[in-house]
Each structure stands twice: as C-alpha cells, then as structure tokens.
C-alpha cells in the first residue's frame, strides 16, 4: 500500500543551518496497517508526513503508493488518494464556507468533473448521516460557517472530510494535540471508529504515549531523522510506556528520568 525506499531529506544543505531531517528511511505499510509514530521534537515526523503527502520531495529515494511511484507527483494530485489532518484545527477546513460546502468539497475531491458541483437531496442526506456519527449535533448546522465552530468540532469535521473518500493513506499529524483532554479523547475515539470502519491505512504522529500504545497495530519511534524502533502487530499489544522508554534508553544510550524527554510534551 505504502512503500518508502531510502528516503533522504536535508534542509539548507551545505550551509551552517544544514539539517538532516530524514536519513535513509525505509518503511512499508500493508493495506489496513495503522502505525503510530512517536519521537522527540525535530525527529523528522512531520517531514516524513510531508514526503508521503507530496508537500515535500525527497533528495533521494522513492515513495510508492499502491505500487505506483509517486515521488514526483505533486501534492494536489496525491490529495485524491491521501487524507490528512493537521495539529492546527484551522488548517483542514475553509472557515468562510459552510459545513455543507466544506463536505461537498471533500466529497468531490476524487470525482470527475461534472459530478462535482451541487448538493442534491441524496447527498445532503449522506452528509447529515455522516455528521450524526460524530455526535456533535453538527448535522443540524449544515449552513453554519465552519469558522464559527470550536477547535474540537473543526477537528472532527476535518477528520470526517479526510476520510470521506476512503483514501489509500490517512495521515494524522498530532491532530489531537491542540485540544483539551476531553475533546482530545473524543477525537481519538472518532479516529479509531473511522479508521476501523473502512480499514484505512493510517500513519498517526502523536506525543501522547498512551495514545500511541492504544491505537493502531504497529508503532515506530523516530529520532534524528531515523526510524530507531519498529514494533509490529505481534508485539505491540505487549508494549508499555516503561518498555518503550527502556528501548529508547538502550538505543540512544541515554538515561531518561521520565517520558518527557522522549516525547517533549
Ligand atoms: N522547511 C524547513 N527548512 C529547514 N529546516 C526544516 C524545515 N522543516 C523542518 N526542518 C527541520 O527538520 C527537522 C525535522 O523537523 P520535523 O518538523 O519533521 O520534526 P518533528 O518530528 O515533526 O518535530 P515536532 O515533534 O516538533 O513536530 C527539524 O530540525 C526542523 O527544524
Ligand atoms: Mg511535527
């Protein structure tokens, strides 16, 4: 489903600010894999997401999706088969458009021209039903401007929009980090529900260790542009925060006093 081969990315190469953001990354996801990604600030997690979405191109290496080499395919073309939700609740939706207009836009993302415009009765009913599944009463606010919604409501809507067209890959980059704990939990549960419903192949970056353990069937830990630990489905359910910290210490050879050093919360 997704294959990253020998991905390298250096920012500001050959200057004083040179930064190796990704260093020989190899990763393969099977259809339906749900991988949680952890690692300290600056480890390269968002850069990795940007490689997959096409927001950035690698200096070296290849990105394959569904067996197709998409390394040179621009972001707007990849968006037909990639769904993405960012940390910032303001990023995923258009504030001056209504809930219905936002949904219509997401819905037509991978449709041919001609099928794009207009919201007929059938589609409006589909939108309403989808919104009902969020349990936020948004189904009764189809004509409300999205800019008026709370951060949690916008993030729920972004998640719905990102998964509407059953993308080949779903990318979540700390999408619950800007929310208060109860809203974060709501979005976490919603994520689980939407991913499981369509068995979406998913990569989720999080600084919340418990979330990284609770969600998904695989886990990777990044550090200094490398994947330093991979835990696959047969081992993931045995993981604990203590075990993860011990692994990090073993690999880095550094003593950690608590998980903050690893997660930089
Ligand atoms: N456009 C850019 N220009 C220069 N350096 C960049 C750029 N984008 C990222 N970097 C650098 O590359 C490194 C990896 O950044 P990245 O954003 O991928 O980290 P991250 O793991 O997502 O961190 P965080 O947990 O803080 O979000 C960092 O040192 C960052 O400063
Ligand atoms: Mg990041």
Coordinates of C-alpha atoms and ligand atoms in Angstrom, one line a residue:
X1 CA 0.0 0.0 0.0
X2 CA 2.8 2.4 1.0
X3 CA 6.4 1.9 0.5
X4 CA 9.2 4.4 1.3
X5 CA 12.6 3.5 -0.1
X6 CA 15.8 5.0 1.1
X7 CA 14.3 8.4 1.7
X8 CA 16.7 11.3 2.5
X9 CA 15.9 14.9 3.1
X10 CA 18.4 17.6 4.0
X11 CA 17.4 21.2 4.6
X12 CA 19.8 24.0 3.9
X13 CA 22.4 21.7 2.5
X14 CA 26.0 22.8 2.7
X15 CA 25.2 25.8 4.9
X16 CA 25.6 26.4 8.6
X17 CA 22.0 25.6 9.1
X18 CA 22.2 22.2 7.4
X19 CA 19.8 19.8 8.9
X20 CA 19.4 16.1 8.0
X21 CA 15.7 15.8 8.6
X22 CA 15.3 12.3 7.1
X23 CA 18.2 9.8 7.0
X24 CA 17.7 6.6 5.0
X25 CA 14.1 6.0 5.8
X26 CA 12.7 2.6 4.7
X27 CA 9.1 1.8 5.7
X28 CA 6.4 -0.5 4.3
X29 CA 2.8 -0.4 5.2
X30 CA 0.3 -3.1 4.2
X31 CA -3.3 -2.3 3.4
X32 CA -5.1 -1.6 6.7
X33 CA -2.0 -1.1 8.8
X34 CA -2.4 1.6 11.4
X35 CA 1.0 2.9 12.5
X36 CA 1.5 5.3 15.4
X37 CA 4.7 7.4 15.1
X38 CA 6.4 8.8 18.2
X39 CA 9.7 10.7 18.7
X40 CA 11.1 13.9 20.2
X41 CA 10.8 17.4 18.7
X42 CA 12.7 17.7 15.5
X43 CA 12.9 13.9 14.9
X44 CA 11.6 14.2 11.4
X45 CA 8.0 13.0 11.9
X46 CA 6.2 15.9 10.1
X47 CA 8.9 15.8 7.4
X48 CA 8.0 12.2 6.9
X49 CA 4.3 13.0 6.5
X50 CA 5.2 15.8 4.0
X51 CA 7.1 13.2 1.9
X52 CA 4.1 11.0 1.7
X53 CA 1.6 13.8 1.0
X54 CA 3.9 15.4 -1.6
X55 CA 4.3 18.7 0.3
X56 CA 8.0 18.0 0.1
X57 CA 10.0 15.9 -2.3
X58 CA 12.9 13.8 -1.1
X59 CA 16.5 14.5 -2.1
X60 CA 17.0 10.8 -2.6
X61 CA 14.6 7.8 -2.5
X62 CA 11.2 6.8 -3.7
X63 CA 7.6 7.0 -2.4
X64 CA 5.3 4.2 -3.7
X65 CA 1.6 4.2 -3.1
X66 CA -0.5 1.2 -4.4
X67 CA 2.6 0.0 -6.3
X68 CA 2.8 3.3 -8.2
X69 CA 5.9 5.5 -7.9
X70 CA 4.5 8.9 -6.8
X71 CA 7.8 10.5 -5.8
X72 CA 7.4 13.3 -8.5
X73 CA 3.6 13.6 -8.3
X74 CA 2.6 17.0 -6.9
X75 CA 0.7 17.3 -3.7
X76 CA -2.6 18.4 -5.3
X77 CA -2.7 15.3 -7.4
X78 CA -1.8 13.0 -4.5
X79 CA -4.6 14.5 -2.5
X80 CA -7.0 12.4 -4.5
X81 CA -5.9 9.3 -2.6
X82 CA -4.4 10.8 0.6
X83 CA -6.3 12.2 3.5
X84 CA -4.6 14.4 6.0
X85 CA -5.4 16.1 9.3
X86 CA -3.0 18.5 11.0
X87 CA -2.4 19.7 14.5
X88 CA -4.0 23.1 13.8
X89 CA -7.8 22.9 13.8
X90 CA -7.8 25.9 11.4
X91 CA -5.8 24.1 8.8
X92 CA -8.1 21.4 7.4
X93 CA -11.3 23.3 6.6
X94 CA -12.3 26.5 4.9
X95 CA -13.6 28.9 7.6
X96 CA -15.7 31.1 5.3
X97 CA -17.6 28.2 3.8
X98 CA -20.5 26.4 5.5
X99 CA -20.2 22.9 6.9
X100 CA -22.2 21.6 3.9
X101 CA -19.9 23.4 1.4
X102 CA -16.8 22.0 3.1
X103 CA -18.2 18.5 3.0
X104 CA -19.2 18.9 -0.7
X105 CA -15.6 19.9 -1.5
X106 CA -14.2 16.9 0.3
X107 CA -16.7 14.6 -1.2
X108 CA -15.8 15.7 -4.8
X109 CA -12.1 15.5 -4.3
X110 CA -11.6 12.3 -6.2
X111 CA -14.7 12.7 -8.5
X112 CA -14.6 13.5 -12.2
X113 CA -15.6 17.0 -13.3
X114 CA -19.3 17.4 -13.9
X115 CA -20.1 15.3 -10.8
X116 CA -18.5 18.0 -8.7
X117 CA -20.9 20.8 -8.0
X118 CA -24.2 21.0 -6.3
X119 CA -25.6 19.3 -3.3
X120 CA -28.7 17.3 -4.1
X121 CA -31.1 15.8 -1.6
X122 CA -29.4 12.4 -1.6
X123 CA -26.0 13.9 -1.0
X124 CA -27.3 16.2 1.7
X125 CA -28.8 13.2 3.5
X126 CA -25.4 11.4 3.3
X127 CA -23.7 14.4 4.8
X128 CA -26.3 14.6 7.5
X129 CA -25.8 10.9 8.4
X130 CA -22.0 11.2 8.4
X131 CA -22.2 14.2 10.7
X132 CA -24.6 12.3 13.0
X133 CA -21.9 9.7 13.6
X134 CA -19.8 12.5 15.2
X135 CA -22.4 13.0 17.9
X136 CA -21.7 16.8 18.0
X137 CA -25.1 17.9 16.6
X138 CA -23.4 19.3 13.5
X139 CA -26.0 17.6 11.3
X140 CA -28.4 20.3 12.3
X141 CA -25.9 23.1 11.5
X142 CA -25.2 22.3 7.8
X143 CA -25.4 26.0 6.9
X144 CA -23.2 27.3 9.7
X145 CA -19.9 28.8 8.7
X146 CA -17.0 26.5 9.7
X147 CA -15.1 29.4 11.2
X148 CA -17.7 29.6 14.0
X149 CA -17.1 26.0 15.2
X150 CA -14.9 25.2 18.2
X151 CA -11.5 23.6 17.7
X152 CA -12.7 20.1 18.6
X153 CA -15.7 20.4 16.3
X154 CA -13.5 21.6 13.4
X155 CA -11.0 18.8 14.0
X156 CA -13.9 16.2 14.0
X157 CA -15.1 17.7 10.7
X158 CA -11.6 17.7 9.3
X159 CA -11.3 14.0 10.2
X160 CA -14.6 13.2 8.5
X161 CA -13.6 15.2 5.4
X162 CA -10.2 13.5 5.3
X163 CA -11.8 10.0 5.4
X164 CA -14.8 10.7 3.3
X165 CA -13.4 9.3 0.1
X166 CA -11.7 6.3 1.7
X167 CA -8.2 7.5 1.0
X168 CA -5.4 5.0 0.3
X169 CA -3.4 6.6 3.0
X170 CA -4.6 8.7 6.0
X171 CA -2.0 11.0 7.6
X172 CA -2.6 12.4 11.1
X173 CA 0.0 14.8 12.5
X174 CA -0.7 15.4 16.2
X175 CA -4.3 16.0 15.3
X176 CA -5.4 15.9 18.9
X177 CA -2.6 17.9 20.4
X178 CA -4.3 21.4 20.3
X179 CA -7.4 20.2 22.1
X180 CA -8.3 20.0 25.8
X181 CA -8.2 16.4 27.2
X182 CA -11.9 15.6 26.9
X183 CA -12.1 16.8 23.2
X184 CA -8.8 15.0 22.5
X185 CA -10.3 11.8 23.8
X186 CA -13.4 12.4 21.6
X187 CA -11.3 12.9 18.5
X188 CA -9.1 9.8 19.4
X189 CA -12.2 7.7 19.7
X190 CA -13.6 9.1 16.4
X191 CA -10.3 8.3 14.7
X192 CA -10.4 4.7 15.9
X193 CA -14.0 4.4 14.7
X194 CA -13.4 6.0 11.2
X195 CA -10.2 4.1 10.6
X196 CA -11.7 0.8 11.6
X197 CA -14.9 1.3 9.6
X198 CA -13.0 1.5 6.3
X199 CA -9.8 -0.3 7.4
X200 CA -7.9 2.7 6.3
X201 CA -4.1 2.5 6.0
X202 CA -3.0 5.1 8.6
X203 CA 0.0 6.9 10.0
X204 CA -0.6 8.9 13.1
X205 CA 2.0 11.1 14.8
X206 CA 1.5 11.7 18.5
X207 CA 3.3 13.0 21.5
X208 CA 0.8 11.1 23.7
X209 CA 2.4 7.8 24.6
X210 CA -0.7 6.2 25.8
X211 CA -2.5 7.1 22.6
X212 CA 0.4 5.6 20.6
X213 CA 0.0 2.4 22.6
X214 CA -3.8 2.3 22.5
X215 CA -4.3 2.9 18.8
X216 CA -3.1 1.0 15.7
X217 CA -1.4 -2.3 15.1
X218 CA 2.2 -1.1 14.7
X219 CA 4.4 1.6 16.2
X220 CA 7.5 3.3 15.1
X221 CA 9.9 5.6 17.0
X222 CA 11.9 8.2 15.2
X223 CA 15.0 10.0 16.4
X224 CA 17.3 12.4 14.4
X225 CA 15.8 11.6 11.1
X226 CA 15.9 7.8 11.5
X227 CA 13.4 5.1 12.5
X228 CA 15.1 3.8 15.6
X229 CA 12.5 1.3 16.7
X230 CA 9.7 -0.6 14.9
X231 CA 7.2 -2.7 16.8
X232 CA 4.9 -4.8 14.7
X233 CA 1.5 -6.2 15.4
X234 CA 2.5 -9.4 17.2
X235 CA 4.4 -7.4 19.8
X236 CA 2.5 -4.1 20.0
X237 CA -0.1 -5.3 22.5
X238 CA 2.6 -6.2 25.0
X239 CA 4.1 -2.7 24.9
X240 CA 4.1 -0.4 27.9
X241 CA 5.4 3.1 28.4
X242 CA 8.1 1.7 30.6
X243 CA 9.2 -0.8 28.0
X244 CA 9.3 2.0 25.3
X245 CA 11.4 4.2 27.5
X246 CA 13.8 1.4 28.2
X247 CA 14.1 0.7 24.5
X248 CA 14.8 4.4 23.8
X249 CA 17.5 4.4 26.5
X250 CA 19.1 1.2 25.2
X251 CA 19.2 2.6 21.6
X252 CA 20.3 6.1 22.5
X253 CA 22.4 5.1 25.4
X254 CA 21.0 8.0 27.4
X255 CA 19.3 7.8 30.7
X256 CA 15.8 9.2 30.8
X257 CA 14.2 10.3 34.1
X258 CA 10.6 10.4 32.6
X259 CA 8.9 10.1 29.3
X260 CA 9.0 13.8 28.7
X261 CA 12.5 13.6 27.3
X262 CA 11.3 11.2 24.7
X263 CA 8.1 12.9 23.9
X264 CA 8.9 16.5 24.7
X265 CA 5.4 17.2 25.7
Ligands
LIG1 N1 11.3 23.8 5.8 C1 12.4 23.6 6.6 N2 13.5 24.2 6.5 C2 14.6 24.0 7.3 N3 14.5 23.1 8.3 C3 13.4 22.4 8.5 C4 12.3 22.6 7.6 N4 11.3 21.7 8.0 C5 11.8 21.0 9.0 N5 13.1 21.4 9.3 C6 13.9 20.8 10.3 O1 14.0 19.4 10.2 C7 13.9 18.7 11.4 C8 12.8 17.8 11.5 O2 11.6 18.6 11.6 P1 10.1 18.0 11.7 O3 9.2 19.1 11.6 O4 10.0 16.9 10.7 O5 10.2 17.4 13.2 P2 9.0 16.7 14.0 O6 9.5 15.3 14.4 O7 7.7 16.8 13.3 O8 9.0 17.6 15.3 P3 7.8 18.1 16.3 O9 7.5 17.0 17.2 O10 8.4 19.3 17.0 O11 6.6 18.4 15.4 C9 13.9 19.8 12.5 O12 15.2 20.0 12.9 C10 13.4 21.0 11.7 O13 13.9 22.2 12.3
LIG2 MG1 5.9 17.8 13.7

